[in-house]
Amino acid sequence: MSFCRALAPSILLSLSISNTIQAELKPISDQEMSAVTGQAYVSVDQASHPTESNVSYTRVNLGMKVETQLTADKLELGTYHRWEKHPTNPALNGTACNYCTGEEEGLEVIGSDILMENFGLGYIHSDSYANKYKSVPMLAKGVDRYGRVIKYSDGEIAPFEINNPFFEFARDEVTGDVIGMRIGFGESKGVLSGNILSLTGAVDVDIRDGVDGLSEARQQQNGNILEEALTLLTPLLVAGGDLSAQASLVDSNGDADPVRSSFIGMENGSEFKIAGADFIAAGAVPLLSGAGLIGSNSRSEFSSAFGCGLFGLLSCFNIYVESDNCVMLGIPTCFPLTNFQSMPVGKVEEIDGRQYITDTVSGLFLSFQTRDMEWSTGKAGNQAMNDFVKASSGAFLNIPTGSVKVNLSEVYNGVTGVRREYVDRGVGLF
């Protein structure tokens, strides 16, 4: 459903008719000019890539604010055959195959760059959902003068906000060809939802939990005796410690896969960080991995002189455990994108023990390009040419870095999407 609103101002027209009509144009002074302010509805910015001098950008900014709550049964972009693992020429991996019929070995399994079912922007607030998924950021309606969050009421629409959206075109200055265009969301905040079956783009997930979450994850998995004992004892060895990791688009083996990916997780060689360990735990874990008694490489690093161990009198260390082939200490580290059906976009802050989306961020965009190229993630009208994301050819969706934060339980069990409909049609949107 879409709507528009137009304001029709009343016009008062005075006509004075005489035999002689005179008009005189006079310049106004600088002082008079300084008293005039205004904002153009449409403005145009031009910029050049700082290192690729042959690429220029033209951005058309729309000076408007949009608040919306919308859904679509399917969002499918970039539908064509594409090589994933070419049988004879690996250099063709990731490129289009215009002559392919779809039966060739080595093509991407899913034939679209972006494929989401039940796509949505914005949501209908549900108190029961917010209470069940307490680590999932909810949109804050505002903050009062005492710093308390103004919450949405049950059943109230929490819109997706877009400020200063824009269109941008990239041009090859040598050939004169337009090599890419994108729809930029300017400054945005809200919740983006969808059952993601294929994603070409960039989205990072921050995993944040207490070390007791590691033990809970262990109880759901199998591993060797030492791995099991180590993860179950971690809350005792690292009392009050924090667990953190960075996940990104990967394939089922843990290799980076930003093109038509169906998985998100820890890329091979990336590390879980366990903070707050004493010297006993910090020495034991690398020793076990060095002896080959546990399946993950690990290391420890000095953090501070005091604050850990008995009565907090011992030195503190950070333990880093490496993920390999989507496994860390016998625990899976790669998961289907369908586990993440709602993703927060915006500045996320913790207020009174709850995560809230409190402000807008730049960087959300949908682009189409004929070749691999880079787009700036700067604000509309103030392009930050030192901040770029590399977009592969075809359709590409960029979700601002670090906008998605989950705990281990949500990683393993998945996060159900927020409510997007008032009537339950049995399709998972209620």
Short mmCIF file of C-alpha atoms in Angstrom, two decimals:
data_model
loop_
_atom_site.label_atom_id
_atom_site.label_comp_id
_atom_site.label_asym_id
_atom_site.label_seq_id
_atom_site.Cartn_x
_atom_site.Cartn_y
_atom_site.Cartn_z
CA MET A 1 0.00 0.00 0.00
CA SER A 2 1.31 3.43 -0.86
CA PHE A 3 -0.02 6.86 -0.35
CA CYS A 4 0.91 10.43 -1.11
CA ARG A 5 -0.19 13.74 0.26
CA ALA A 6 -0.23 17.02 -1.56
CA LEU A 7 -0.81 20.42 -0.10
CA ALA A 8 -2.53 22.92 -2.35
CA PRO A 9 -1.83 26.43 -1.09
CA SER A 10 -4.37 29.18 -1.62
CA ILE A 11 -3.21 31.74 -4.10
CA LEU A 12 -4.14 35.39 -3.75
CA LEU A 13 -3.65 37.22 -6.99
CA SER A 14 -3.91 40.99 -7.20
CA LEU A 15 -4.06 42.59 -10.60
CA SER A 16 -3.57 46.28 -11.23
CA ILE A 17 -4.34 47.50 -14.74
CA SER A 18 -3.17 50.82 -16.03
CA ASN A 19 -2.13 52.34 -19.29
CA THR A 20 1.53 52.15 -18.31
CA ILE A 21 3.17 49.10 -16.79
CA GLN A 22 6.68 49.50 -15.38
CA ALA A 23 8.99 46.93 -13.77
CA GLU A 24 12.53 47.31 -12.56
CA LEU A 25 14.97 44.55 -11.54
CA LYS A 26 17.31 45.57 -8.73
CA PRO A 27 20.13 43.50 -7.21
CA ILE A 28 19.88 42.83 -3.49
CA SER A 29 22.78 43.42 -1.15
CA ASP A 30 24.94 40.76 0.46
CA GLN A 31 23.38 41.65 3.81
CA GLU A 32 19.88 41.06 2.45
CA MET A 33 21.01 37.80 0.83
CA SER A 34 22.44 36.51 4.11
CA ALA A 35 19.01 36.75 5.70
CA VAL A 36 17.54 34.31 3.14
CA THR A 37 17.72 30.60 3.92
CA GLY A 38 16.31 27.54 2.18
CA GLN A 39 16.88 23.94 1.17
CA ALA A 40 16.66 22.70 -2.38
CA TYR A 41 14.29 19.77 -2.86
CA VAL A 42 16.73 18.27 -5.35
CA SER A 43 20.49 18.80 -5.41
CA VAL A 44 23.30 17.24 -7.41
CA ASP A 45 26.76 16.27 -6.15
CA GLN A 46 29.72 15.18 -8.25
CA ALA A 47 32.81 13.40 -7.00
CA SER A 48 35.71 11.30 -8.22
CA HIS A 49 37.19 8.13 -6.81
CA PRO A 50 40.36 9.00 -4.83
CA THR A 51 42.45 6.23 -6.41
CA GLU A 52 40.57 5.31 -9.59
CA SER A 53 40.70 8.61 -11.42
CA ASN A 54 38.75 7.18 -14.35
CA VAL A 55 35.59 6.65 -12.23
CA SER A 56 33.30 9.56 -11.43
CA TYR A 57 30.06 9.71 -9.46
CA THR A 58 26.95 11.85 -9.90
CA ARG A 59 24.54 11.80 -6.98
CA VAL A 60 21.01 13.21 -7.15
CA ASN A 61 19.85 13.98 -3.60
CA LEU A 62 16.18 14.15 -2.73
CA GLY A 63 15.60 16.46 0.21
CA MET A 64 12.80 14.49 1.79
CA LYS A 65 11.93 12.34 4.79
CA VAL A 66 10.07 9.05 4.33
CA GLU A 67 8.44 6.90 6.99
CA THR A 68 7.03 3.62 5.74
CA GLN A 69 5.86 0.16 6.72
CA LEU A 70 5.71 -2.07 3.68
CA THR A 71 5.84 -5.74 2.76
CA ALA A 72 6.40 -7.70 -0.45
CA ASP A 73 5.84 -11.41 -1.00
CA LYS A 74 9.14 -11.65 -2.85
CA LEU A 75 12.11 -9.42 -3.62
CA GLU A 76 14.15 -10.92 -6.46
CA LEU A 77 16.89 -9.01 -8.29
CA GLY A 78 19.68 -9.97 -10.65
CA THR A 79 18.23 -13.14 -12.17
CA TYR A 80 20.69 -14.74 -14.60
CA HIS A 81 23.17 -17.65 -14.69
CA ARG A 82 26.42 -17.10 -12.82
CA TRP A 83 29.50 -19.24 -12.27
CA GLU A 84 30.36 -20.30 -8.75
CA LYS A 85 32.98 -22.99 -9.44
CA HIS A 86 33.88 -23.10 -13.13
CA PRO A 87 35.00 -26.65 -14.04
CA THR A 88 38.07 -25.52 -16.04
CA ASN A 89 38.67 -21.79 -15.54
CA PRO A 90 38.48 -20.50 -11.91
CA ALA A 91 39.02 -16.95 -13.20
CA LEU A 92 35.41 -17.01 -14.39
CA ASN A 93 34.03 -17.69 -10.92
CA GLY A 94 31.54 -15.01 -9.97
CA THR A 95 30.95 -13.87 -13.57
CA ALA A 96 27.77 -14.12 -15.62
CA CYS A 97 27.26 -16.94 -18.12
CA ASN A 98 24.99 -15.58 -20.84
CA TYR A 99 25.04 -18.77 -22.92
CA CYS A 100 24.31 -21.17 -20.05
CA THR A 101 21.03 -23.07 -19.86
CA GLY A 102 21.18 -23.77 -16.14
CA GLU A 103 22.21 -27.41 -16.53
CA GLU A 104 25.95 -26.75 -16.53
CA GLU A 105 28.06 -27.98 -13.63
CA GLY A 106 29.57 -25.26 -11.45
CA LEU A 107 26.77 -22.65 -11.62
CA GLU A 108 25.39 -20.93 -8.57
CA VAL A 109 22.58 -23.06 -7.14
CA ILE A 110 20.25 -20.08 -6.72
CA GLY A 111 19.81 -18.09 -9.91
CA SER A 112 19.34 -14.62 -8.41
CA ASP A 113 21.78 -12.19 -6.81
CA ILE A 114 19.19 -11.19 -4.20
CA LEU A 115 16.23 -13.38 -3.27
CA MET A 116 14.09 -12.66 -0.21
CA GLU A 117 10.65 -13.95 0.63
CA ASN A 118 8.29 -11.86 2.76
CA PHE A 119 10.49 -8.78 2.44
CA GLY A 120 9.57 -5.88 4.69
CA LEU A 121 10.64 -2.48 5.95
CA GLY A 122 9.26 -1.40 9.31
CA TYR A 123 7.07 -3.52 11.56
CA ILE A 124 4.10 -3.66 13.90
CA HIS A 125 5.26 -3.54 17.49
CA SER A 126 4.51 -6.61 19.59
CA ASP A 127 5.16 -6.66 23.32
CA SER A 128 5.30 -10.47 23.34
CA TYR A 129 7.98 -10.48 20.60
CA ALA A 130 10.03 -7.81 22.38
CA ASN A 131 9.90 -9.80 25.63
CA LYS A 132 10.86 -13.07 23.92
CA TYR A 133 13.83 -11.71 21.92
CA LYS A 134 15.31 -9.31 24.45
CA SER A 135 18.64 -8.91 22.66
CA VAL A 136 16.97 -7.99 19.36
CA PRO A 137 16.99 -4.17 19.10
CA MET A 138 13.57 -2.54 18.95
CA LEU A 139 12.96 0.88 17.43
CA ALA A 140 12.76 3.64 20.01
CA LYS A 141 9.97 6.15 19.43
CA GLY A 142 12.05 8.77 21.17
CA VAL A 143 13.79 9.66 24.42
CA ASP A 144 12.29 11.92 27.07
CA ARG A 145 14.18 14.64 28.91
CA TYR A 146 15.20 12.15 31.61
CA GLY A 147 16.86 9.84 29.09
CA ARG A 148 14.08 7.26 29.26
CA VAL A 149 13.02 5.47 26.09
CA ILE A 150 9.58 6.27 24.70
CA LYS A 151 8.38 2.88 23.48
CA TYR A 152 5.88 1.96 20.80
CA SER A 153 2.60 0.54 22.03
CA ASP A 154 1.47 -2.99 21.28
CA GLY A 155 0.01 -3.02 17.76
CA GLU A 156 1.48 0.36 16.82
CA ILE A 157 3.40 0.72 13.56
CA ALA A 158 7.15 1.24 14.06
CA PRO A 159 8.05 2.71 10.65
CA PHE A 160 11.25 2.46 8.68
CA GLU A 161 12.68 5.96 8.40
CA ILE A 162 14.63 7.25 5.40
CA ASN A 163 16.13 10.74 5.36
CA ASN A 164 17.58 12.33 2.22
CA PRO A 165 17.42 9.34 -0.15
CA PHE A 166 19.33 9.61 -3.40
CA PHE A 167 20.09 8.12 -6.78
CA GLU A 168 23.69 7.82 -7.87
CA PHE A 169 25.39 6.95 -11.14
CA ALA A 170 28.97 5.79 -11.66
CA ARG A 171 30.65 6.58 -14.95
CA ASP A 172 33.81 5.32 -16.61
CA GLU A 173 35.55 8.51 -17.73
CA VAL A 174 37.63 6.65 -20.33
CA THR A 175 34.78 4.95 -22.21
CA GLY A 176 32.03 7.36 -21.18
CA ASP A 177 29.83 4.43 -20.14
CA VAL A 178 27.62 4.34 -17.08
CA ILE A 179 28.93 1.32 -15.15
CA GLY A 180 26.62 1.40 -12.17
CA MET A 181 23.64 2.99 -10.46
CA ARG A 182 22.28 2.71 -6.97
CA ILE A 183 19.38 3.67 -4.78
CA GLY A 184 20.73 5.09 -1.55
CA PHE A 185 18.66 5.27 1.61
CA GLY A 186 20.62 8.26 2.92
CA GLU A 187 20.26 8.26 6.68
CA SER A 188 18.00 5.40 7.75
CA LYS A 189 16.78 3.53 10.79
CA GLY A 190 14.32 0.75 11.47
CA VAL A 191 14.03 -2.98 10.93
CA LEU A 192 14.61 -4.74 7.59
CA SER A 193 13.02 -8.19 7.39
CA GLY A 194 12.92 -11.11 5.01
CA ASN A 195 13.50 -14.80 4.58
CA ILE A 196 16.88 -14.45 2.84
CA LEU A 197 17.55 -17.30 0.40
CA SER A 198 20.30 -15.58 -1.57
CA LEU A 199 22.26 -12.43 -0.79
CA THR A 200 24.93 -10.67 -2.78
CA GLY A 201 26.23 -7.84 -0.68
CA ALA A 202 27.77 -6.96 2.64
CA VAL A 203 26.26 -7.54 6.06
CA ASP A 204 28.20 -8.09 9.26
CA VAL A 205 26.83 -9.74 12.38
CA ASP A 206 28.34 -9.07 15.80
CA ILE A 207 28.04 -12.02 18.16
CA ARG A 208 27.98 -10.81 21.76
CA ASP A 209 27.34 -13.04 24.77
CA GLY A 210 28.55 -14.05 28.20
CA VAL A 211 30.79 -17.10 28.46
CA ASP A 212 27.92 -19.11 29.91
CA GLY A 213 26.41 -18.94 26.41
CA LEU A 214 29.35 -21.05 25.21
CA SER A 215 28.39 -23.83 27.62
CA GLU A 216 24.77 -23.68 26.51
CA ALA A 217 25.89 -24.02 22.88
CA ARG A 218 28.12 -26.97 23.80
CA GLN A 219 25.18 -28.87 25.27
CA GLN A 220 23.54 -28.84 21.84
CA GLN A 221 26.58 -30.17 19.97
CA ASN A 222 29.05 -33.06 19.87
CA GLY A 223 32.82 -32.78 20.27
CA ASN A 224 35.76 -34.64 21.71
CA ILE A 225 35.98 -35.06 25.47
CA LEU A 226 38.49 -32.25 25.99
CA GLU A 227 36.56 -29.79 23.83
CA GLU A 228 33.39 -30.62 25.71
CA ALA A 229 35.06 -30.28 29.11
CA LEU A 230 36.73 -27.00 28.11
CA THR A 231 33.56 -25.29 26.91
CA LEU A 232 31.52 -26.55 29.87
CA LEU A 233 34.15 -25.28 32.31
CA THR A 234 34.65 -21.93 30.60
CA PRO A 235 32.18 -20.04 32.86
CA LEU A 236 34.17 -21.25 35.87
CA LEU A 237 37.57 -20.53 34.39
CA VAL A 238 36.53 -17.16 32.98
CA ALA A 239 33.99 -15.90 35.52
CA GLY A 240 32.11 -12.86 34.25
CA GLY A 241 33.91 -12.93 30.92
CA ASP A 242 32.52 -11.80 27.60
CA LEU A 243 32.41 -13.63 24.31
CA SER A 244 32.56 -11.80 20.99
CA ALA A 245 33.04 -12.62 17.33
CA GLN A 246 32.47 -11.10 13.91
CA ALA A 247 30.46 -13.00 11.31
CA SER A 248 30.04 -12.26 7.60
CA LEU A 249 28.74 -13.89 4.42
CA VAL A 250 30.35 -17.31 3.91
CA ASP A 251 29.66 -20.64 2.23
CA SER A 252 28.97 -23.89 4.07
CA ASN A 253 32.75 -24.51 4.39
CA GLY A 254 33.57 -21.17 6.00
CA ASP A 255 35.09 -19.51 2.93
CA ALA A 256 34.13 -15.90 2.19
CA ASP A 257 31.17 -15.85 -0.19
CA PRO A 258 29.76 -12.36 -0.84
CA VAL A 259 28.01 -13.50 -4.04
CA ARG A 260 24.65 -15.28 -3.81
CA SER A 261 25.40 -16.48 -0.31
CA SER A 262 22.96 -18.55 1.72
CA PHE A 263 25.07 -18.66 4.89
CA ILE A 264 26.45 -16.24 7.43
CA GLY A 265 29.14 -17.11 9.96
CA MET A 266 32.80 -16.95 10.85
CA GLU A 267 35.19 -16.96 7.93
CA ASN A 268 38.01 -19.50 8.17
CA GLY A 269 40.81 -18.07 10.30
CA SER A 270 38.61 -15.58 12.14
CA GLU A 271 38.55 -15.78 15.93
CA PHE A 272 36.21 -15.91 18.88
CA LYS A 273 37.42 -13.62 21.63
CA ILE A 274 36.91 -14.72 25.23
CA ALA A 275 37.69 -11.78 27.51
CA GLY A 276 38.39 -11.86 31.24
CA ALA A 277 40.43 -15.08 31.59
CA ASP A 278 42.97 -15.63 34.35
CA PHE A 279 46.45 -17.04 33.68
CA ILE A 280 45.27 -20.65 34.29
CA ALA A 281 42.68 -20.59 31.51
CA ALA A 282 44.89 -18.44 29.28
CA GLY A 283 47.67 -21.02 29.54
CA ALA A 284 45.54 -24.15 29.30
CA VAL A 285 43.68 -23.43 26.07
CA PRO A 286 46.70 -22.67 23.83
CA LEU A 287 48.55 -25.61 25.41
CA LEU A 288 45.77 -28.03 24.50
CA SER A 289 45.46 -26.72 20.95
CA GLY A 290 49.23 -26.73 20.48
CA ALA A 291 49.32 -30.39 21.47
CA GLY A 292 46.55 -31.17 19.01
CA LEU A 293 44.19 -32.27 21.78
CA ILE A 294 41.48 -29.84 20.69
CA GLY A 295 40.57 -29.15 17.10
CA SER A 296 40.85 -25.35 17.09
CA ASN A 297 43.95 -23.19 17.01
CA SER A 298 44.05 -20.72 19.89
CA ARG A 299 46.22 -18.11 21.54
CA SER A 300 46.12 -15.85 24.58
CA GLU A 301 47.00 -12.20 25.04
CA PHE A 302 47.70 -10.16 28.16
CA SER A 303 44.96 -7.66 28.93
CA SER A 304 45.43 -6.04 32.37
CA ALA A 305 47.40 -6.53 35.60
CA PHE A 306 44.42 -7.07 37.92
CA GLY A 307 40.70 -7.90 37.87
CA CYS A 308 40.55 -11.65 37.17
CA GLY A 309 40.83 -14.92 39.07
CA LEU A 310 40.35 -15.30 42.83
CA PHE A 311 38.94 -12.06 44.33
CA GLY A 312 39.99 -10.29 41.14
CA LEU A 313 43.61 -10.23 42.23
CA LEU A 314 45.10 -12.00 39.21
CA SER A 315 46.12 -10.67 35.82
CA CYS A 316 43.58 -10.73 32.99
CA PHE A 317 44.04 -12.29 29.57
CA ASN A 318 42.03 -12.57 26.38
CA ILE A 319 41.73 -15.99 24.76
CA TYR A 320 41.31 -16.19 20.97
CA VAL A 321 39.96 -19.41 19.45
CA GLU A 322 40.06 -19.82 15.68
CA SER A 323 37.19 -21.03 13.55
CA ASP A 324 38.00 -23.49 10.77
CA ASN A 325 35.65 -25.17 8.32
CA CYS A 326 32.68 -23.67 10.18
CA VAL A 327 33.66 -25.27 13.50
CA MET A 328 35.12 -23.88 16.73
CA LEU A 329 35.80 -26.30 19.62
CA GLY A 330 33.31 -28.68 18.02
CA ILE A 331 30.61 -25.99 17.85
CA PRO A 332 29.23 -24.86 14.44
CA THR A 333 30.06 -21.29 13.46
CA CYS A 334 28.16 -20.99 10.15
CA PHE A 335 24.39 -20.71 9.86
CA PRO A 336 21.70 -20.25 7.20
CA LEU A 337 20.76 -16.65 6.48
CA THR A 338 17.18 -17.71 7.09
CA ASN A 339 18.11 -17.76 10.81
CA PHE A 340 18.18 -13.96 10.70
CA GLN A 341 14.74 -12.88 9.53
CA SER A 342 14.82 -9.36 10.95
CA MET A 343 17.85 -7.09 10.94
CA PRO A 344 18.10 -3.73 12.73
CA VAL A 345 19.39 -0.79 10.74
CA GLY A 346 20.57 2.25 12.67
CA LYS A 347 22.52 3.26 15.74
CA VAL A 348 21.95 0.66 18.45
CA GLU A 349 22.27 1.61 22.12
CA GLU A 350 21.66 -0.26 25.35
CA ILE A 351 19.24 1.55 27.66
CA ASP A 352 18.08 -0.01 30.93
CA GLY A 353 19.43 -3.41 29.87
CA ARG A 354 17.57 -3.40 26.51
CA GLN A 355 18.85 -2.81 22.98
CA TYR A 356 17.15 0.04 21.08
CA ILE A 357 17.57 1.61 17.65
CA THR A 358 17.92 5.26 18.59
CA ASP A 359 19.31 7.07 15.55
CA THR A 360 19.90 6.84 11.83
CA VAL A 361 23.06 5.64 10.05
CA SER A 362 24.28 6.02 6.49
CA GLY A 363 25.38 3.21 4.22
CA LEU A 364 22.21 1.28 3.38
CA PHE A 365 21.90 1.02 -0.40
CA LEU A 366 20.85 -1.22 -3.27
CA SER A 367 23.03 -1.05 -6.37
CA PHE A 368 23.41 -2.48 -9.84
CA GLN A 369 26.76 -2.47 -11.67
CA THR A 370 28.18 -3.98 -14.85
CA ARG A 371 31.52 -4.76 -13.20
CA ASP A 372 33.09 -4.97 -9.74
CA MET A 373 33.41 -1.44 -8.38
CA GLU A 374 33.31 0.61 -5.18
CA TRP A 375 30.61 2.83 -3.71
CA SER A 376 31.04 5.41 -0.99
CA THR A 377 29.17 4.87 2.26
CA GLY A 378 29.20 8.56 3.15
CA LYS A 379 26.15 10.70 3.82
CA ALA A 380 24.15 12.15 0.98
CA GLY A 381 25.49 15.57 0.09
CA ASN A 382 28.70 14.90 2.00
CA GLN A 383 30.30 11.97 0.23
CA ALA A 384 33.08 10.45 2.34
CA MET A 385 35.40 9.22 -0.36
CA ASN A 386 37.67 7.50 2.14
CA ASP A 387 34.93 5.03 3.16
CA PHE A 388 34.05 2.48 0.50
CA VAL A 389 32.47 -0.91 0.11
CA LYS A 390 33.32 -3.10 -2.87
CA ALA A 391 30.28 -4.21 -4.83
CA SER A 392 30.44 -7.15 -7.20
CA SER A 393 28.84 -7.00 -10.64
CA GLY A 394 25.10 -7.49 -10.73
CA ALA A 395 22.68 -6.60 -7.93
CA PHE A 396 24.19 -5.75 -4.52
CA LEU A 397 22.68 -4.93 -1.12
CA ASN A 398 24.77 -3.19 1.51
CA ILE A 399 23.59 -3.23 5.13
CA PRO A 400 25.63 -0.92 7.40
CA THR A 401 28.48 -2.66 9.22
CA GLY A 402 27.81 -3.90 12.73
CA SER A 403 24.07 -3.22 12.65
CA VAL A 404 23.15 -6.80 13.57
CA LYS A 405 24.01 -7.99 17.07
CA VAL A 406 22.91 -11.41 18.36
CA ASN A 407 23.75 -13.79 21.17
CA LEU A 408 24.78 -17.41 20.73
CA SER A 409 21.31 -18.78 21.42
CA GLU A 410 19.87 -16.65 18.62
CA VAL A 411 22.68 -17.68 16.28
CA TYR A 412 21.95 -21.38 16.76
CA ASN A 413 18.17 -21.28 17.04
CA GLY A 414 17.47 -18.36 14.73
CA VAL A 415 15.51 -15.16 15.19
CA THR A 416 11.89 -15.11 14.07
CA GLY A 417 10.96 -12.03 12.08
CA VAL A 418 9.11 -9.13 13.65
CA ARG A 419 5.37 -8.79 13.16
CA ARG A 420 4.47 -7.22 9.80
CA GLU A 421 0.74 -7.87 9.43
CA TYR A 422 -2.38 -7.26 11.50
CA VAL A 423 -4.07 -10.46 10.26
CA ASP A 424 -2.47 -13.88 10.67
CA ARG A 425 -2.43 -15.48 7.21
CA GLY A 426 -0.22 -18.32 8.40
CA VAL A 427 2.87 -17.12 6.49
CA GLY A 428 4.96 -16.07 9.50
CA LEU A 429 4.28 -12.33 9.41
CA PHE A 430 1.91 -12.06 12.36
#
